[in-house]
mmCIF file of C-alpha atoms in Angstrom:
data_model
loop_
_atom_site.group_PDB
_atom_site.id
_atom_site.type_symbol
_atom_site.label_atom_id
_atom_site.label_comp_id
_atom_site.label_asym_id
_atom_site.label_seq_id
_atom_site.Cartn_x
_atom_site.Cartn_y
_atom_site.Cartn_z
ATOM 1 C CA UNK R 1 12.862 -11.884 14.605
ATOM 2 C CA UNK R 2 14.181 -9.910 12.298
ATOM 3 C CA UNK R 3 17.942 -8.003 12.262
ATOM 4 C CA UNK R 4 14.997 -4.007 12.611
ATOM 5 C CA UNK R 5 12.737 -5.902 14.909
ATOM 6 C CA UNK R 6 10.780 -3.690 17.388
ATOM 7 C CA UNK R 7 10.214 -1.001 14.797
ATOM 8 C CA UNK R 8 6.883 1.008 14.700
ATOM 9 C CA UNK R 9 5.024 0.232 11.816
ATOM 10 C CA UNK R 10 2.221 2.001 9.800
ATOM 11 C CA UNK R 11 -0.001 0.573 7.398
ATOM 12 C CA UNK R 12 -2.342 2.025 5.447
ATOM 13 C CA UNK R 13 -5.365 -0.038 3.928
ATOM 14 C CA UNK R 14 -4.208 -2.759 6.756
ATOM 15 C CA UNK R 15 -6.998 -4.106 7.584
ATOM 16 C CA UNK R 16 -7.732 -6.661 4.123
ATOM 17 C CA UNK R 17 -5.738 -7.853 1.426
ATOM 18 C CA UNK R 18 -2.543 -6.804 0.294
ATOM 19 C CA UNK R 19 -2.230 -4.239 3.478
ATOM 20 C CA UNK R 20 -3.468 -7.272 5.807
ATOM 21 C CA UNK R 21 -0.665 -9.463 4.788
ATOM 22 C CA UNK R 22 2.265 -6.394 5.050
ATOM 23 C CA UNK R 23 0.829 -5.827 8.337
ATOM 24 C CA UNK R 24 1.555 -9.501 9.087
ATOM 25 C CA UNK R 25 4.577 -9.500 7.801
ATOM 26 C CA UNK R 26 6.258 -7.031 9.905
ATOM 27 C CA UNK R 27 3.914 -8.275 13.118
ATOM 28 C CA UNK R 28 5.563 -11.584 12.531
ATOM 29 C CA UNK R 29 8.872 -10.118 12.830
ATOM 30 C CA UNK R 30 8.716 -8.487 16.130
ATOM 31 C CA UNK R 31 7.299 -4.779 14.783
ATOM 32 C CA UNK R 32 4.826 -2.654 16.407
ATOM 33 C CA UNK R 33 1.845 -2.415 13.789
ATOM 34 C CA UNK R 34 -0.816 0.474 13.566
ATOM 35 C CA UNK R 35 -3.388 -0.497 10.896
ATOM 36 C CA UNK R 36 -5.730 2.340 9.378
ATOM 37 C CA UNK R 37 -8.748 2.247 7.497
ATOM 38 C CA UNK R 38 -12.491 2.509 7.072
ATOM 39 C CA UNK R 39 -13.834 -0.032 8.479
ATOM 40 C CA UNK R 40 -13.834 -0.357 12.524
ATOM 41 C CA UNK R 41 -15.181 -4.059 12.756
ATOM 42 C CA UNK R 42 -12.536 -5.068 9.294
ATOM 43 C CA UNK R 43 -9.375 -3.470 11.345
ATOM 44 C CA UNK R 44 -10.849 -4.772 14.723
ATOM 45 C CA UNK R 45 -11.090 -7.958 13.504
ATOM 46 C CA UNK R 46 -7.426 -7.948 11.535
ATOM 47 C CA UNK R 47 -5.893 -7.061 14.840
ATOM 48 C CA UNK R 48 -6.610 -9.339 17.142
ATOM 49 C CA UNK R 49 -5.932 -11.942 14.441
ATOM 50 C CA UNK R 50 -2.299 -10.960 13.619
ATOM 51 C CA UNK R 51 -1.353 -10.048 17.328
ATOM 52 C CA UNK R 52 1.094 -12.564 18.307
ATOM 53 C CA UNK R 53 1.160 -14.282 21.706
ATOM 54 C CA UNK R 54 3.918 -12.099 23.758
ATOM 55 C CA UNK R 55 4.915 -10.285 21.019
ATOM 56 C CA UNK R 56 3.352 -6.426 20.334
ATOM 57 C CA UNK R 57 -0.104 -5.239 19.772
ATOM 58 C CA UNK R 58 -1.436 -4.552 16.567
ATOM 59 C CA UNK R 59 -3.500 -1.515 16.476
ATOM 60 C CA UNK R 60 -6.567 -0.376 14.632
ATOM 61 C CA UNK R 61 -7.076 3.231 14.082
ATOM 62 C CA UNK R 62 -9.879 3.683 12.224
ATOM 63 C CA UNK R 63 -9.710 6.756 9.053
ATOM 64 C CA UNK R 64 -11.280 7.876 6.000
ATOM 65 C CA UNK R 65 -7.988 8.452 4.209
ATOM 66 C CA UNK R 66 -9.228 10.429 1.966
ATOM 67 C CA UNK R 67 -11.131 13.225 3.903
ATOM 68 C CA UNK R 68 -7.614 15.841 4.976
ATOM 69 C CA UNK R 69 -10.408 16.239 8.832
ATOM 70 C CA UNK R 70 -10.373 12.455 8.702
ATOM 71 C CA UNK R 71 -6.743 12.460 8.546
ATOM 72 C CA UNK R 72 -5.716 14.848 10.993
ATOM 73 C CA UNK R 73 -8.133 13.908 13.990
ATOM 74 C CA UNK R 74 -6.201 10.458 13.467
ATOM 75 C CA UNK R 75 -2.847 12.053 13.807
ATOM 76 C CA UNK R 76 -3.433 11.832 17.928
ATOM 77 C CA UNK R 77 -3.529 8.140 17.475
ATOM 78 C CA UNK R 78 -0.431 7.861 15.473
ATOM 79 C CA UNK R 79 2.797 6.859 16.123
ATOM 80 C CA UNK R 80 5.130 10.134 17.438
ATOM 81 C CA UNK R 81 7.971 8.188 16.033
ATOM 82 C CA UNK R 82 7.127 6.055 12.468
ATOM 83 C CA UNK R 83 10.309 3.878 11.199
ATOM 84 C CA UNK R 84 7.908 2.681 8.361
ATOM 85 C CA UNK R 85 4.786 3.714 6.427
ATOM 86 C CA UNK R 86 3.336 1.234 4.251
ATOM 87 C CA UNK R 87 0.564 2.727 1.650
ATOM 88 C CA UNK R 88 -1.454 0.408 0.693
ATOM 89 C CA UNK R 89 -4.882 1.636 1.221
ATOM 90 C CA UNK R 90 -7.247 1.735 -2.090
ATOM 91 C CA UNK R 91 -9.386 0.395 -4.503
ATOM 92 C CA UNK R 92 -11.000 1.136 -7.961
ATOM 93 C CA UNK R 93 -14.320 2.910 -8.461
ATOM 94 C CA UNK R 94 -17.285 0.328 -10.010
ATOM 95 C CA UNK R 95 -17.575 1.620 -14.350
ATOM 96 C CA UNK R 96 -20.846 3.850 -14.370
ATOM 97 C CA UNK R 97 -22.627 4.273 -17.916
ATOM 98 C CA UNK R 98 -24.218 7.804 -18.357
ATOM 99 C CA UNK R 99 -22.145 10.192 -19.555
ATOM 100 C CA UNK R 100 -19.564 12.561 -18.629
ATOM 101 C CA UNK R 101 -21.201 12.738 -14.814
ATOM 102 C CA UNK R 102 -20.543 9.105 -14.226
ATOM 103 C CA UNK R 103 -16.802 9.365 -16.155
ATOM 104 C CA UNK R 104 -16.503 12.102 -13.365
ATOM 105 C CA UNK R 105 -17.045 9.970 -10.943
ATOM 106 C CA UNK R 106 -15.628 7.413 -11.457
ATOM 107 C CA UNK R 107 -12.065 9.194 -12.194
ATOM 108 C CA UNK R 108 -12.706 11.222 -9.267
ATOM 109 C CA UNK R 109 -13.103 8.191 -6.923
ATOM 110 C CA UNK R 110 -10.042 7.045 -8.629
ATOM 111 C CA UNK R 111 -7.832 9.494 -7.853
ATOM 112 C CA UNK R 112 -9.318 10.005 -3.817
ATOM 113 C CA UNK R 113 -9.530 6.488 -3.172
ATOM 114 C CA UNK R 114 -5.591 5.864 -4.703
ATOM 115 C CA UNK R 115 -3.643 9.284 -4.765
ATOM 116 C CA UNK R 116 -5.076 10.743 -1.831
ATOM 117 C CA UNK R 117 -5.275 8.044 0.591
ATOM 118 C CA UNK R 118 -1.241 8.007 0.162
ATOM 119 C CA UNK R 119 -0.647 11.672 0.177
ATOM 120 C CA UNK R 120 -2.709 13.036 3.229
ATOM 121 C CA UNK R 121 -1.621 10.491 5.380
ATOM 122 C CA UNK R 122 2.530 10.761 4.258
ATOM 123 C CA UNK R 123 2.013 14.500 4.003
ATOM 124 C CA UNK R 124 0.795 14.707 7.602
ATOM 125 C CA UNK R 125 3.158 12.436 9.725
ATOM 126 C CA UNK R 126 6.524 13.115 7.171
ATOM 127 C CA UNK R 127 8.111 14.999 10.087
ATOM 128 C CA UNK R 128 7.585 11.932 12.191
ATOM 129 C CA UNK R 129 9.464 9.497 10.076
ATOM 130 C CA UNK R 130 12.964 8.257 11.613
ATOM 131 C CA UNK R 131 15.682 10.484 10.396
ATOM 132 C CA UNK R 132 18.569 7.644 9.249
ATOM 133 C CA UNK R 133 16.292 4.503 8.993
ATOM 134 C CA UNK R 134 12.437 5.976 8.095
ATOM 135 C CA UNK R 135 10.916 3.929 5.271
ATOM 136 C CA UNK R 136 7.764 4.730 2.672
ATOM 137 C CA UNK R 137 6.838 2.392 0.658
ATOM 138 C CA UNK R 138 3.576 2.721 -1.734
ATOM 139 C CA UNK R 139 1.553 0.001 -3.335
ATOM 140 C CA UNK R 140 0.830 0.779 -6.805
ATOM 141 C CA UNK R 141 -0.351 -1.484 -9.613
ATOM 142 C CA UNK R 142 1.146 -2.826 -12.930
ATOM 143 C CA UNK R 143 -1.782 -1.168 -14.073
ATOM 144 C CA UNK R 144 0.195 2.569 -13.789
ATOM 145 C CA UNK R 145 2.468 0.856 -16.027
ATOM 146 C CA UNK R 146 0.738 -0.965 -19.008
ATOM 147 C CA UNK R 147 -2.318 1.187 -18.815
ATOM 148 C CA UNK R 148 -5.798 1.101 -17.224
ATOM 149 C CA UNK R 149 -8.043 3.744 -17.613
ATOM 150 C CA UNK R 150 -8.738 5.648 -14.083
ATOM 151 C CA UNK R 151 -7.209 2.851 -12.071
ATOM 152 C CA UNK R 152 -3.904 2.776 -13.990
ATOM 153 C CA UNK R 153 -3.896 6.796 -14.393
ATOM 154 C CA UNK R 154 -4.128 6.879 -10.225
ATOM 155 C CA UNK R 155 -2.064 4.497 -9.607
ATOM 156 C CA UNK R 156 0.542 5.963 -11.875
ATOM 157 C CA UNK R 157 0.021 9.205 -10.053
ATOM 158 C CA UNK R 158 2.004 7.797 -7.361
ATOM 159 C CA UNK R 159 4.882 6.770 -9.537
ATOM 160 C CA UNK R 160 5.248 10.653 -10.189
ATOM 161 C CA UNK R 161 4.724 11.602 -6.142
ATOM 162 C CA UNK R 162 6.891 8.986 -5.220
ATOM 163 C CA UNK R 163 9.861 10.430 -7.375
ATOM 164 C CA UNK R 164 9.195 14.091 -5.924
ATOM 165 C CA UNK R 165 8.561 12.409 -2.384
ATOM 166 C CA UNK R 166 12.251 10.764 -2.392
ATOM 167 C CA UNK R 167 13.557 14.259 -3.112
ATOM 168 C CA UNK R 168 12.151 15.660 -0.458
ATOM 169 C CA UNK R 169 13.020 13.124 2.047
ATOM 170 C CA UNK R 170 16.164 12.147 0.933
ATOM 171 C CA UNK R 171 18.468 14.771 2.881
ATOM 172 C CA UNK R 172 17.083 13.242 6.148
ATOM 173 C CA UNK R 173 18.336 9.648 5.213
ATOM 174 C CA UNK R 174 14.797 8.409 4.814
ATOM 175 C CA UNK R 175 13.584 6.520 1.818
ATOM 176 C CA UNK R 176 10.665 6.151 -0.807
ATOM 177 C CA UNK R 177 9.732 3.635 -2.955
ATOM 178 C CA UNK R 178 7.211 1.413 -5.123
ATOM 179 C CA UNK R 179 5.888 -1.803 -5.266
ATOM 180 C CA UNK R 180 3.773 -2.583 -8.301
ATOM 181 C CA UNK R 181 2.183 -5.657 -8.666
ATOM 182 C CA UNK R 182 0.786 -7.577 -10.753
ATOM 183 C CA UNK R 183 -2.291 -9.991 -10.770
ATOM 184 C CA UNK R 184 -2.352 -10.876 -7.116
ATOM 185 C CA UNK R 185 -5.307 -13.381 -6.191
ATOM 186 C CA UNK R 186 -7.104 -13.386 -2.672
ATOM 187 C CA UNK R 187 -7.430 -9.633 -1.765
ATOM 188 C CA UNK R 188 -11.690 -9.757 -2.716
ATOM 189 C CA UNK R 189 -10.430 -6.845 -5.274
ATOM 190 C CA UNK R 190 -11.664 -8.636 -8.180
ATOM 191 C CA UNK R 191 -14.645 -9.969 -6.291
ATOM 192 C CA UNK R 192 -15.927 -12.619 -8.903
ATOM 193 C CA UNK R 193 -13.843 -11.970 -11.986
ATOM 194 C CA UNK R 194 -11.149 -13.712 -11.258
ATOM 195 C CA UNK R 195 -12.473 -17.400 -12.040
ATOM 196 C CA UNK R 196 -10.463 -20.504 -12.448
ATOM 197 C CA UNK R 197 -10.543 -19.242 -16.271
ATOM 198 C CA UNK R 198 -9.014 -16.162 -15.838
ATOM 199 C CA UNK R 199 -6.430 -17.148 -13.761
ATOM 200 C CA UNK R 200 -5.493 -19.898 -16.337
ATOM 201 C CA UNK R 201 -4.925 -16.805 -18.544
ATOM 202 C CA UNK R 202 -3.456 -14.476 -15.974
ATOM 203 C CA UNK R 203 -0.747 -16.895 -15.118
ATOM 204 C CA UNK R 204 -0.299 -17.940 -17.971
ATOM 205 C CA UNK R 205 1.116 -14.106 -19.000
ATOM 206 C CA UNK R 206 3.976 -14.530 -16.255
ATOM 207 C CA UNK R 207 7.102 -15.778 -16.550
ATOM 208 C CA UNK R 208 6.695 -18.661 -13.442
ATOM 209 C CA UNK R 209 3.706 -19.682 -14.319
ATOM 210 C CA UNK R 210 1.487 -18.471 -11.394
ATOM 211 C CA UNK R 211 -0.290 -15.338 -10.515
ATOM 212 C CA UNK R 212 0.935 -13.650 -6.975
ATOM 213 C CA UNK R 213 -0.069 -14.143 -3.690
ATOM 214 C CA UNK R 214 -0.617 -11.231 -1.011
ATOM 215 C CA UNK R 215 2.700 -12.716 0.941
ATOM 216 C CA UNK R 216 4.368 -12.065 -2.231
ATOM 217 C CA UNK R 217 4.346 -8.766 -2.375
ATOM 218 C CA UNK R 218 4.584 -8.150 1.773
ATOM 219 C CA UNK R 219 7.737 -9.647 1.074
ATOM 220 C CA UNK R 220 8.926 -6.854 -1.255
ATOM 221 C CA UNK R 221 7.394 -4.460 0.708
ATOM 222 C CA UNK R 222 9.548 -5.946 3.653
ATOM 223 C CA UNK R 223 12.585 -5.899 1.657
ATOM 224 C CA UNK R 224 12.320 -2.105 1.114
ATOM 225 C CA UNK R 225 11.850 -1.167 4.602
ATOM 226 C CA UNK R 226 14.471 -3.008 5.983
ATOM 227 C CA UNK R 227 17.799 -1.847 6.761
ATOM 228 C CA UNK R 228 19.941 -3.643 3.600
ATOM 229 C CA UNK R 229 17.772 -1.476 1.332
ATOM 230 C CA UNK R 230 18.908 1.756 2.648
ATOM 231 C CA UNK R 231 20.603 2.923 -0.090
ATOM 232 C CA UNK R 232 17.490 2.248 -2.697
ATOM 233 C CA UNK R 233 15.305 5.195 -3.254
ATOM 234 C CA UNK R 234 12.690 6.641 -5.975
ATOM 235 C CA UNK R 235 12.393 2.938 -7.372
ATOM 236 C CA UNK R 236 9.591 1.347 -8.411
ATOM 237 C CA UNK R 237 9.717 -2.336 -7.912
ATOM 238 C CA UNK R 238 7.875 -4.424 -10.054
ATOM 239 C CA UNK R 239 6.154 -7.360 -8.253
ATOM 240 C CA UNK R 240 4.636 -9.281 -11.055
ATOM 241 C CA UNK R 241 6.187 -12.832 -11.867
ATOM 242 C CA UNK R 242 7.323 -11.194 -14.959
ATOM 243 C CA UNK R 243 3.792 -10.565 -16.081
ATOM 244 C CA UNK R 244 4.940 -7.405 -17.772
ATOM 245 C CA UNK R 245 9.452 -6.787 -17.684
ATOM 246 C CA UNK R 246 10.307 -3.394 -16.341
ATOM 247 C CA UNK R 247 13.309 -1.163 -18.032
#
């Protein structure tokens, strides 16, 4: 167990992917876990699969992150007391042709699915967050950094929040902070795109030779939230193999 074990966790966008293994992470150490998102049967599912035997539950609450009625009747389900909220809920909105309707749309769903998701939820429970030891920590993409349309513009959204967000919490001895990675395989994010071709290439960008792993960036997300990284806040950490360097 770890040295914060027995902490009560949050996760947003726990119930697949890069979420699912943070959830794990901090199940595995001895946390309590509440995973939120969409999909009842997906966080259902997640649950009892990361529960450990005699160790805490892991529970689903199920939210459209993105809908401010969606968040709040959730709020009753939440955590009084959060030591750490993980956002990691979020994906990007399919490319419509057909004009500026469809650009719209797409930068619209953009923005909900990766601003919003992270703002609601930390806007709503911020006076529950541990004075002393609270942790947020926000899943972004090395997309905010080197650029990618609507995804990249969201995701470097947060990047800006996150610096204002540190401010604000910062006089109660509670932290902020960003993990951007970089290509990460085995999330279902880029369904069929990422072929044994394209991770050739992908990996072959980074500076160890692989692309990343979900586990890879729980780690860093574990790192943040623990108690030795206390005195880190309004970072982003890059999480990329050294796809792209940061300055």
């Amino acid at each position: 167990m770890s040295e914060a074990a027995g902490r009560s966790v949050v996760v947003a966008g726990g119930g697949t992917g890069i979420g699912r293994a943070v959830a794990r992470k901090f199940a595995e150490a001895g946390d309590r876990v509440v995973i939120v998102g969409r999909r009842r049967d997906v966080l259902r599912a997640t649950a009892e699969e990361l529960r450990a035997p005699g160790g805490p539950d892991v529970v689903p609450v199920v939210c459209d992150l993105a809908d401010p009625d969606a968040v709040e009747a959730s709020l009753a389900s939440l955590p009084r007391t959060i030591d750490v909220l993980v956002n990691s809920a979020g994906s990007r909105e399919p490319v419509l042709s057909g004009g500026p309707h469809a650009v719209l749309a797409r930068w619209r769903g953009d923005f909900e699915r990766n601003v919003l998701t992270a703002v609601l939820l930390t806007d709503s429970v911020r006076d529950r967050l541990t004075p002393e030891r609270g942790r947020v920590v926000t899943v972004s993409s090395v997309a905010a950094l080197r650029g990618g349309d609507s995804y990249g513009a969201s995701k470097s959204a947060l990047h800006a929040w996150n610096h204002s967000l540190a401010a604000q919490l910062g006089s109660r001895g509670v932290t902020a902070n960003v993990v951007a990675p970089g290509t990460i395989e085995g999330t279902g994010f880029w369904g069929d795109r990422l072929d044994d071709a394209e991770l050739t290439r992908r990996a072959g960008r980074t500076l160890v030779g692989r692309v990343g792993r979900p586990a890879d960036v729980a780690a860093a997300v574990f790192f943040l939230a623990s108690p030795d990284a206390g005195f880190i806040t309004g970072e982003i950490l890059n999480c990329n193999g050294g796809e792209l360097l940061g300055r």
